[in-house]
Every structure is written in C-alpha cells, then in structure tokens.
Short mmCIF file of C-alpha atoms in Angstrom, two decimals:
data_model
loop_
_atom_site.label_atom_id
_atom_site.label_comp_id
_atom_site.label_asym_id
_atom_site.label_seq_id
_atom_site.Cartn_x
_atom_site.Cartn_y
_atom_site.Cartn_z
CA MET C 1 104.91 104.11 111.83
CA ILE C 2 104.18 100.60 110.47
CA LYS C 3 105.49 100.97 107.06
CA PHE C 4 103.30 99.69 104.04
CA LEU C 5 106.36 97.97 102.43
CA ASP C 6 109.96 97.86 104.03
CA LEU C 7 112.07 96.73 100.95
CA HIS C 8 115.10 96.86 103.04
CA ASN C 9 113.80 94.25 105.57
CA ILE C 10 112.34 92.12 102.95
CA ASN C 11 115.62 91.81 101.09
CA GLU C 12 117.88 91.61 104.07
CA LYS C 13 117.14 88.12 104.94
CA TYR C 14 118.37 87.13 101.66
CA ARG C 15 121.59 89.22 101.92
CA ALA C 16 124.08 86.47 102.25
CA GLU C 17 122.67 84.30 99.52
CA ILE C 18 122.35 87.35 97.19
CA GLU C 19 125.87 88.53 97.75
CA ILE C 20 127.26 84.89 96.64
CA ALA C 21 124.84 84.97 93.66
CA LEU C 22 126.16 88.49 92.60
CA LYS C 23 129.88 87.47 93.05
CA GLU C 24 129.25 84.49 90.79
CA VAL C 25 128.10 86.89 87.91
CA LEU C 26 130.94 89.24 88.58
CA ASP C 27 133.33 86.40 88.42
CA SER C 28 131.72 85.04 85.16
CA GLY C 29 132.13 88.28 83.22
CA ILE C 30 128.85 87.70 81.53
CA TYR C 31 126.16 90.27 82.34
CA LEU C 32 123.37 89.71 79.69
CA LEU C 33 121.75 86.47 78.37
CA GLY C 34 123.99 84.10 80.27
CA LYS C 35 123.80 81.21 82.84
CA GLN C 36 121.82 83.07 85.54
CA ASN C 37 119.09 83.95 82.97
CA GLU C 38 118.91 80.32 81.58
CA VAL C 39 118.56 78.81 85.25
CA PHE C 40 116.04 81.51 86.34
CA CYS C 41 113.88 81.20 83.29
CA LYS C 42 113.90 77.30 83.71
CA ASN C 43 113.14 77.62 87.39
CA PHE C 44 110.28 80.25 86.95
CA ALA C 45 108.61 78.46 84.08
CA GLU C 46 108.54 75.37 86.34
CA PHE C 47 107.08 77.55 89.16
CA CYS C 48 104.43 78.76 86.89
CA GLY C 49 103.60 75.35 85.76
CA ALA C 50 104.63 76.24 82.16
CA LYS C 51 107.27 74.99 79.59
CA TYR C 52 109.07 78.01 78.83
CA ALA C 53 110.10 81.50 80.11
CA VAL C 54 112.13 84.42 78.78
CA GLY C 55 113.28 87.41 80.67
CA ALA C 56 112.36 91.18 79.81
CA ALA C 57 113.46 94.42 81.14
CA ASN C 58 110.21 95.04 82.94
CA GLY C 59 106.48 94.03 83.09
CA LEU C 60 105.22 96.63 80.57
CA ASP C 61 107.82 95.16 78.06
CA ALA C 62 106.71 91.66 78.79
CA ILE C 63 103.11 92.47 77.77
CA LYS C 64 104.11 94.50 74.80
CA LEU C 65 106.41 91.64 73.59
CA ILE C 66 103.57 89.23 73.75
CA ILE C 67 101.20 91.41 71.91
CA LYS C 68 104.08 92.08 69.15
CA ALA C 69 104.83 88.60 68.78
CA PHE C 70 101.17 87.70 67.99
CA GLY C 71 101.34 90.06 65.15
CA PHE C 72 98.02 91.66 65.48
CA SER C 73 97.32 94.43 62.82
CA ALA C 74 96.83 98.22 63.55
CA GLY C 75 93.26 98.78 64.72
CA ASP C 76 92.75 95.28 66.19
CA GLU C 77 90.93 95.12 69.36
CA ILE C 78 92.07 93.79 72.64
CA ILE C 79 89.86 93.46 75.61
CA THR C 80 91.10 94.30 79.08
CA PRO C 81 89.68 95.40 82.44
CA ALA C 82 88.75 99.14 82.82
CA ASN C 83 90.27 99.32 86.49
CA THR C 84 93.64 97.80 85.50
CA PHE C 85 97.02 99.67 85.98
CA ILE C 86 97.85 101.75 82.90
CA ALA C 87 100.70 99.47 81.90
CA SER C 88 98.13 97.00 80.55
CA MET C 89 96.70 99.67 78.21
CA LEU C 90 99.88 101.21 77.06
CA ALA C 91 101.14 97.75 76.04
CA ILE C 92 98.02 97.38 73.58
CA SER C 93 98.26 101.00 72.52
CA GLU C 94 101.90 100.99 71.71
CA ASN C 95 101.36 97.94 69.38
CA GLY C 96 98.88 99.80 67.36
CA ALA C 97 96.02 97.77 68.70
CA VAL C 98 92.93 99.44 70.58
CA PRO C 99 92.07 98.63 74.22
CA VAL C 100 88.59 97.86 74.74
CA LEU C 101 87.63 98.44 78.39
CA VAL C 102 85.26 95.94 80.41
CA GLU C 103 83.95 96.62 83.73
CA PRO C 104 85.18 94.43 86.75
CA SER C 105 83.22 92.69 89.35
CA LEU C 106 82.69 94.81 92.51
CA ASP C 107 83.33 91.89 94.61
CA THR C 108 86.71 90.65 93.16
CA TYR C 109 88.06 93.82 91.34
CA ASN C 110 88.86 91.42 88.36
CA ILE C 111 87.21 91.59 85.05
CA ASP C 112 83.48 90.54 84.84
CA PRO C 113 83.31 87.58 82.34
CA ASN C 114 79.67 88.34 82.04
CA ALA C 115 80.49 91.83 80.60
CA ILE C 116 83.01 90.49 78.02
CA GLU C 117 80.99 89.15 75.22
CA GLN C 118 78.93 92.26 74.49
CA LYS C 119 82.15 94.08 73.85
CA ILE C 120 83.49 91.40 71.25
CA THR C 121 83.52 92.70 67.51
CA SER C 122 84.94 91.52 64.28
CA LYS C 123 88.01 93.39 65.31
CA THR C 124 88.57 91.70 68.55
CA LYS C 125 91.71 89.45 68.64
CA ALA C 126 92.60 88.83 72.21
CA ILE C 127 91.50 89.06 75.90
CA LEU C 128 94.21 90.72 78.18
CA VAL C 129 93.22 89.31 81.63
CA VAL C 130 94.67 91.12 84.58
CA HIS C 131 94.88 89.03 87.78
CA LEU C 132 94.62 92.10 90.08
CA TYR C 133 95.77 92.44 93.53
CA GLY C 134 96.96 88.93 93.56
CA GLN C 135 93.71 87.18 92.84
CA THR C 136 93.26 85.12 89.49
CA ALA C 137 90.21 86.32 87.24
CA ASP C 138 87.32 83.76 86.54
CA MET C 139 89.32 81.95 83.90
CA ASP C 140 86.89 78.96 83.18
CA LYS C 141 84.26 81.56 81.82
CA ILE C 142 86.95 83.74 80.06
CA LEU C 143 88.52 80.67 78.23
CA GLU C 144 85.01 79.59 77.16
CA ILE C 145 84.46 82.92 75.58
CA ALA C 146 87.85 83.11 74.00
CA LYS C 147 87.38 79.62 72.49
CA LYS C 148 83.84 80.41 71.12
CA TYR C 149 85.28 83.68 69.27
CA ASN C 150 88.65 82.21 68.54
CA LEU C 151 90.56 84.81 70.70
CA VAL C 152 93.95 84.69 72.24
CA VAL C 153 94.25 84.95 75.99
CA ILE C 154 97.08 86.88 77.53
CA GLU C 155 97.49 86.98 81.13
CA ASP C 156 98.95 90.08 82.97
CA CYS C 157 100.40 88.23 86.14
CA ALA C 158 102.28 91.34 87.38
CA GLN C 159 100.53 91.12 90.79
CA ALA C 160 99.93 87.45 90.84
CA HIS C 161 103.24 85.55 91.45
CA GLY C 162 102.13 82.19 92.89
CA ALA C 163 98.51 82.75 92.84
CA LYS C 164 96.57 79.70 91.62
CA TYR C 165 93.24 79.09 89.66
CA LYS C 166 91.52 75.87 90.84
CA GLY C 167 94.98 74.38 91.45
CA LYS C 168 96.57 75.89 88.31
CA PRO C 169 99.33 78.54 88.74
CA ALA C 170 98.70 82.00 87.22
CA GLY C 171 100.90 82.17 84.02
CA SER C 172 99.72 78.73 82.83
CA LEU C 173 96.00 79.63 82.21
CA GLY C 174 96.25 81.40 78.88
CA ASP C 175 98.32 81.40 75.50
CA ALA C 176 101.08 83.48 77.31
CA ALA C 177 101.61 85.34 80.48
CA ALA C 178 103.51 88.50 81.41
CA PHE C 179 105.29 89.14 84.87
CA SER C 180 106.81 92.09 86.52
CA PHE C 181 109.62 91.93 88.95
CA TYR C 182 109.38 95.50 90.09
CA PRO C 183 111.09 95.58 93.69
CA ALA C 184 107.66 95.89 95.33
CA LYS C 185 106.22 92.60 93.89
CA ASN C 186 105.85 89.46 95.60
CA LEU C 187 108.66 88.31 93.63
CA GLY C 188 110.71 91.47 93.20
CA ALA C 189 114.19 92.17 91.77
CA LEU C 190 116.44 95.12 93.15
CA SER C 191 115.85 96.90 89.84
CA ASP C 192 113.13 96.63 87.23
CA GLY C 193 112.65 93.22 85.52
CA GLY C 194 110.03 91.11 83.76
CA ALA C 195 109.31 87.81 82.17
CA ILE C 196 107.03 86.14 79.50
CA VAL C 197 105.88 82.53 80.33
CA THR C 198 104.25 80.23 77.70
CA ASN C 199 103.76 76.71 76.64
CA ASN C 200 104.08 77.86 72.90
CA GLU C 201 107.72 77.16 71.81
CA LYS C 202 107.38 79.00 68.47
CA LEU C 203 105.92 81.99 70.32
CA LEU C 204 108.83 81.61 72.85
CA GLU C 205 111.46 81.83 70.11
CA LYS C 206 109.94 84.67 68.46
CA ILE C 207 109.62 86.71 71.70
CA SER C 208 113.24 85.77 72.54
CA CYS C 209 114.24 87.33 69.17
CA LEU C 210 111.87 90.37 69.56
CA ALA C 211 113.49 91.16 72.87
CA ASN C 212 117.07 91.22 71.38
CA TYR C 213 116.59 93.44 68.72
CA GLY C 214 114.81 90.76 66.67
CA ALA C 215 118.18 88.90 66.20
CA ILE C 216 117.95 85.13 65.48
CA LYS C 217 121.71 85.22 65.94
CA LYS C 218 124.31 87.88 66.46
CA TYR C 219 124.11 90.51 63.81
CA GLU C 220 121.27 88.65 61.91
CA TYR C 221 117.92 90.23 62.22
CA ILE C 222 114.64 88.74 61.19
CA TYR C 223 112.23 90.95 62.94
CA LYS C 224 112.14 94.81 63.88
CA GLY C 225 112.61 93.97 67.53
CA VAL C 226 113.46 95.87 70.57
CA ASN C 227 116.14 96.01 73.41
CA SER C 228 114.41 94.54 76.38
CA ARG C 229 116.53 91.81 78.30
CA LEU C 230 116.71 90.90 82.02
CA SER C 231 120.16 91.36 83.36
CA GLU C 232 122.21 88.57 84.70
CA MET C 233 122.44 90.50 88.09
CA SER C 234 118.61 90.61 88.25
CA ALA C 235 118.26 87.02 87.25
CA ALA C 236 120.79 85.87 89.87
CA ILE C 237 118.81 87.80 92.58
CA LEU C 238 115.48 86.60 91.39
CA ASN C 239 116.68 82.89 91.41
CA VAL C 240 117.54 83.29 95.14
CA LYS C 241 114.29 84.94 96.10
CA LEU C 242 112.07 82.40 93.87
CA LYS C 243 113.09 79.66 96.47
CA TYR C 244 111.33 81.33 99.21
CA LEU C 245 108.40 82.97 97.36
CA SER C 246 106.01 80.19 98.39
CA LEU C 247 106.93 80.74 102.16
CA ASP C 248 106.56 84.42 101.61
CA ASN C 249 103.14 84.16 100.01
CA ALA C 250 102.01 81.86 102.95
CA ARG C 251 102.81 84.48 105.35
CA ARG C 252 100.99 86.87 103.23
CA LYS C 253 98.09 84.69 103.34
CA GLN C 254 98.13 84.32 107.23
CA ILE C 255 98.20 88.13 107.46
CA ALA C 256 95.28 88.51 104.98
CA ASP C 257 93.36 85.62 106.98
CA PHE C 258 93.76 87.55 110.13
CA TYR C 259 92.40 90.66 108.67
CA LEU C 260 89.44 88.97 107.25
CA GLN C 261 88.67 87.13 110.40
CA ASN C 262 89.27 90.08 112.78
CA ILE C 263 88.27 93.48 110.99
CA LYS C 264 84.82 93.97 112.15
CA ASN C 265 84.24 97.70 111.23
CA PRO C 266 80.85 98.13 109.25
CA LEU C 267 82.36 101.22 107.36
CA VAL C 268 84.99 98.98 105.66
CA VAL C 269 84.31 96.69 102.74
CA LEU C 270 86.74 93.57 102.99
CA PRO C 271 88.14 91.77 99.92
CA LYS C 272 86.07 88.73 98.72
CA ILE C 273 87.76 85.36 97.63
CA SER C 274 86.12 84.76 94.42
CA CYS C 275 86.79 80.84 94.35
CA PRO C 276 87.67 78.77 97.54
CA GLU C 277 89.40 76.40 95.16
CA SER C 278 91.95 78.97 94.22
CA GLU C 279 94.88 80.64 96.05
CA HIS C 280 95.19 84.33 96.43
CA ALA C 281 98.81 85.62 96.28
CA TRP C 282 97.81 88.88 98.41
CA TYR C 283 100.09 91.24 96.48
CA THR C 284 97.96 93.91 98.38
CA PHE C 285 95.08 93.76 100.97
CA VAL C 286 92.46 95.98 99.48
CA LEU C 287 89.68 97.57 101.55
CA ARG C 288 87.00 99.81 100.33
CA VAL C 289 85.88 102.91 102.38
CA SER C 290 83.30 105.61 101.35
CA ASN C 291 85.35 108.57 102.74
CA ARG C 292 88.83 107.14 101.73
CA GLN C 293 90.73 110.35 102.57
CA LYS C 294 89.34 110.76 105.94
CA PHE C 295 90.18 106.94 106.63
CA GLN C 296 93.70 107.30 105.30
CA ASP C 297 94.29 110.32 107.35
CA TYR C 298 93.15 108.51 110.54
CA LEU C 299 95.35 105.42 109.87
CA ASN C 300 98.28 107.73 109.13
CA GLN C 301 97.61 109.63 112.38
CA LYS C 302 97.48 106.42 114.36
CA GLY C 303 100.88 105.15 112.64
CA VAL C 304 99.71 102.84 109.91
CA GLU C 305 100.98 103.75 106.34
CA THR C 306 98.52 102.74 103.68
CA LEU C 307 98.63 102.95 99.71
CA ILE C 308 96.16 103.46 97.01
CA TYR C 309 96.22 101.05 93.86
CA TYR C 310 95.22 103.19 92.07
CA PRO C 311 93.44 106.63 92.56
CA ILE C 312 92.65 107.51 88.89
CA PRO C 313 91.41 104.88 86.35
CA PRO C 314 93.20 104.69 83.09
CA HIS C 315 90.32 106.08 81.03
CA LYS C 316 90.45 109.51 83.30
CA GLN C 317 94.12 109.97 82.87
CA GLU C 318 95.44 112.63 80.64
CA ALA C 319 97.30 110.08 78.52
CA TYR C 320 94.01 108.91 77.18
CA ARG C 321 92.07 112.11 77.13
CA GLU C 322 90.07 111.01 74.18
CA TRP C 323 88.32 108.58 76.56
CA ASN C 324 87.86 111.08 79.45
CA ASN C 325 84.30 111.49 78.75
CA LEU C 326 83.47 107.59 78.84
CA SER C 327 81.72 106.28 81.95
CA PHE C 328 82.47 103.14 83.84
CA PRO C 329 80.50 103.52 87.16
CA ILE C 330 82.04 100.28 88.71
CA THR C 331 85.35 101.17 87.79
CA GLU C 332 85.16 104.71 89.09
CA LYS C 333 83.48 103.73 92.33
CA ILE C 334 86.30 101.17 93.11
CA HIS C 335 89.09 103.89 92.29
CA ARG C 336 87.17 106.38 94.60
CA GLU C 337 87.11 103.80 97.51
CA ILE C 338 89.96 101.43 97.41
CA ILE C 339 92.96 101.75 99.96
CA SER C 340 95.33 98.86 100.75
CA LEU C 341 96.76 97.86 104.25
CA PRO C 342 100.21 96.62 104.86
CA CYS C 343 100.49 93.01 103.98
CA ASN C 344 103.96 92.12 103.34
CA PRO C 345 105.83 89.09 104.88
CA CYS C 346 107.89 91.11 107.27
CA LEU C 347 105.07 92.33 109.40
CA THR C 348 105.12 90.94 112.87
CA ASP C 349 102.09 89.51 114.59
CA GLY C 350 102.06 92.48 116.80
CA GLN C 351 101.90 94.71 114.03
CA ILE C 352 99.03 93.16 112.27
CA GLU C 353 97.08 93.12 115.53
CA GLN C 354 97.70 96.68 116.06
CA ILE C 355 96.41 97.54 112.46
CA VAL C 356 93.20 95.60 113.11
CA ASP C 357 92.48 97.48 116.40
CA ILE C 358 93.18 100.89 114.59
CA VAL C 359 90.85 99.98 111.52
CA ASN C 360 88.11 98.67 113.96
CA SER C 361 88.34 101.88 116.12
CA TYR C 362 87.64 104.08 113.15
CA ARG C 363 84.20 105.96 113.39
CA GLY C 364 84.04 107.87 109.91
#
C-alpha cells in the first residue's frame, strides 16, 4: 500500500538534528516562552516575509487570537469561504462574531472574489481568506475590496506554508495570518502547534499578551486572555524542519507537476493553477471525480491510499445545524467530488508513476 502520508519517514530524516535540539531544551530547563520560541518566531517571520511572529498552541487558536485582538463586537460579520475547514468558522463563532459564507471558485477551490462584495453589509468587519490546499487566493481583488470597505484581511495559512502570491509569501498578504503546525502540515511539529504572523507591532504585542492569559508581565493582566503557547520542544523541532521546508515543497511541486502532466483520465478533473506568477505549496493534490466512493475504492484495491479534505461542508455539519438548510451549490459539489492523492516529499519516483498508471486505468 502506498500510504497517503508517512509521518515516520517524513520526520526520520531530521531525527539526528531534532534529538540535538530537544537535548538543548532539556538542558536549558526552560520549556515555555524561551530561546527556542524566540529563535523560531524570528526565523518563521522572515520565511513569511513579515516582521513579527508569535507562537500559539494550534492553528485554531492562532485564528481566534487574531480575531480577538482586533476587538470586533458581538454580531460583527466576518466573510470566509463556504468550503473551508470548520476551524475557520469556529474561530469566528467563538469570538461572538458571525461567519458569512461565500462560494469558492470551482477551478481553484479558493474564495471567489467576485462573490464577496454582495455579502458585505454594515456589520462586515473582516475577510478571513483561506489559502486552501496550498494555493493562495486571488489577493489583489480581495485587498481591493477590503480597502474599498475598510475591512481587515486575515489569512488562514494552515495549508499554505511556503506558498506565494506573485512573489509574496503567504502570511505577508493581509493584516495578520494564522498558521497551523499540525503534524501533517508542510511544516509540521510532532504535536499540535500554531503561529500568528503580522507586520503590525501593536497587534503582535496584544496577541502575545492574549495568548499568555492577558499578561503584560508576570501576574499583571491587562486583557481577559487565554492560555495558548507554543512549547519550547515544538519550537525547537520546527526550527530544525523550517530549514528544509523549501526543499520539501520543491519535491511536492515535482510530484504535482508529474501528476498534472501525466494523468490523462477524462473521468478525473485535475487541480488548476490560478496564477502562473504564484507558487502552490501543494499541501494536498486534489482531484474531482463524480463517483468518488467508487474511485476511492478502486485506488484502495490497487494499493493507493487517498484522503478527502473534506467530505462534509461546514454549513451541513451538526455543529451549525441552524445553517443546515442553506444552499451553496458550488461548495456542495466540491465536497461531494474531491479526493486527494498522495503528494508528500517522501514518495519515490516509482510510487508516483505507479499512482498515475492506476488513476489512468480507472474506467468508472
């Protein structure tokens, strides 16, 4: 079986450096908010083309902290794509704001900028852009709309480590950006983790306080904060892996390019690159197939593991049952048909050739 993702193999090549980094943490006796966080956040901000970064416990917390720091009022509206992972919506809801869903483009799976403006009301305060599957959204149009209506632009970069939009890294395109370091991400920790990236120093300072119980210094609290910090262990591991992220992403691109050039099955819809001047991070390689279950069963029988990101759209989830009657036809079509092929940097050339042959042999 060709695994969809083999985390053991992905991390094994960094083992020696990770063990050295972890020993340094153990020897230091400092396990939170120490040197490892300081170094990683500096390096990660630089990688993202931004001035500042601060760690968080996970990607969901990273989005929540950004929204909380902007101080939106209960009932304020934040626009986000209807086909996002539920974390984007949860971050909005948990801050007392209202998610306003917008259909994506069927070609790119990212929010359709042409559908945003009609959803803007007097209560709209922000656009939460999700760079889904590793491809940046159409930011020129989105930023133009945001400027017109004086809206904050927040990037959900949980799947876009190293992606670029017309030469600018994901994370540097809006007012602030949230990243996830869940183990399966392009830059994954060995546990959960997250970060916020921004060029706004005052926002960064507020988020740093909010993430540490609201403390300006020990036992002095100026905000009603939360406890959401990146551990020194995770920061040390991420700092090791960050050095190799561009190389790993380059391998993902090689695999994706091979798929795009060699999969010729008319029953399969391949992903499309929205802008040739931009760089896709290929967090996952997403196909669309009309009879997905049959296709997935076929690949499984032939020894190829696949995953679905995601089978049920957020507005059809029980958690948002009050929205279950809403209709988003493009979103629902995407969630019915999408399926992801293996696209991780540990795949061999022989494995990707085998995957292509199996996909091309599928007859429905």
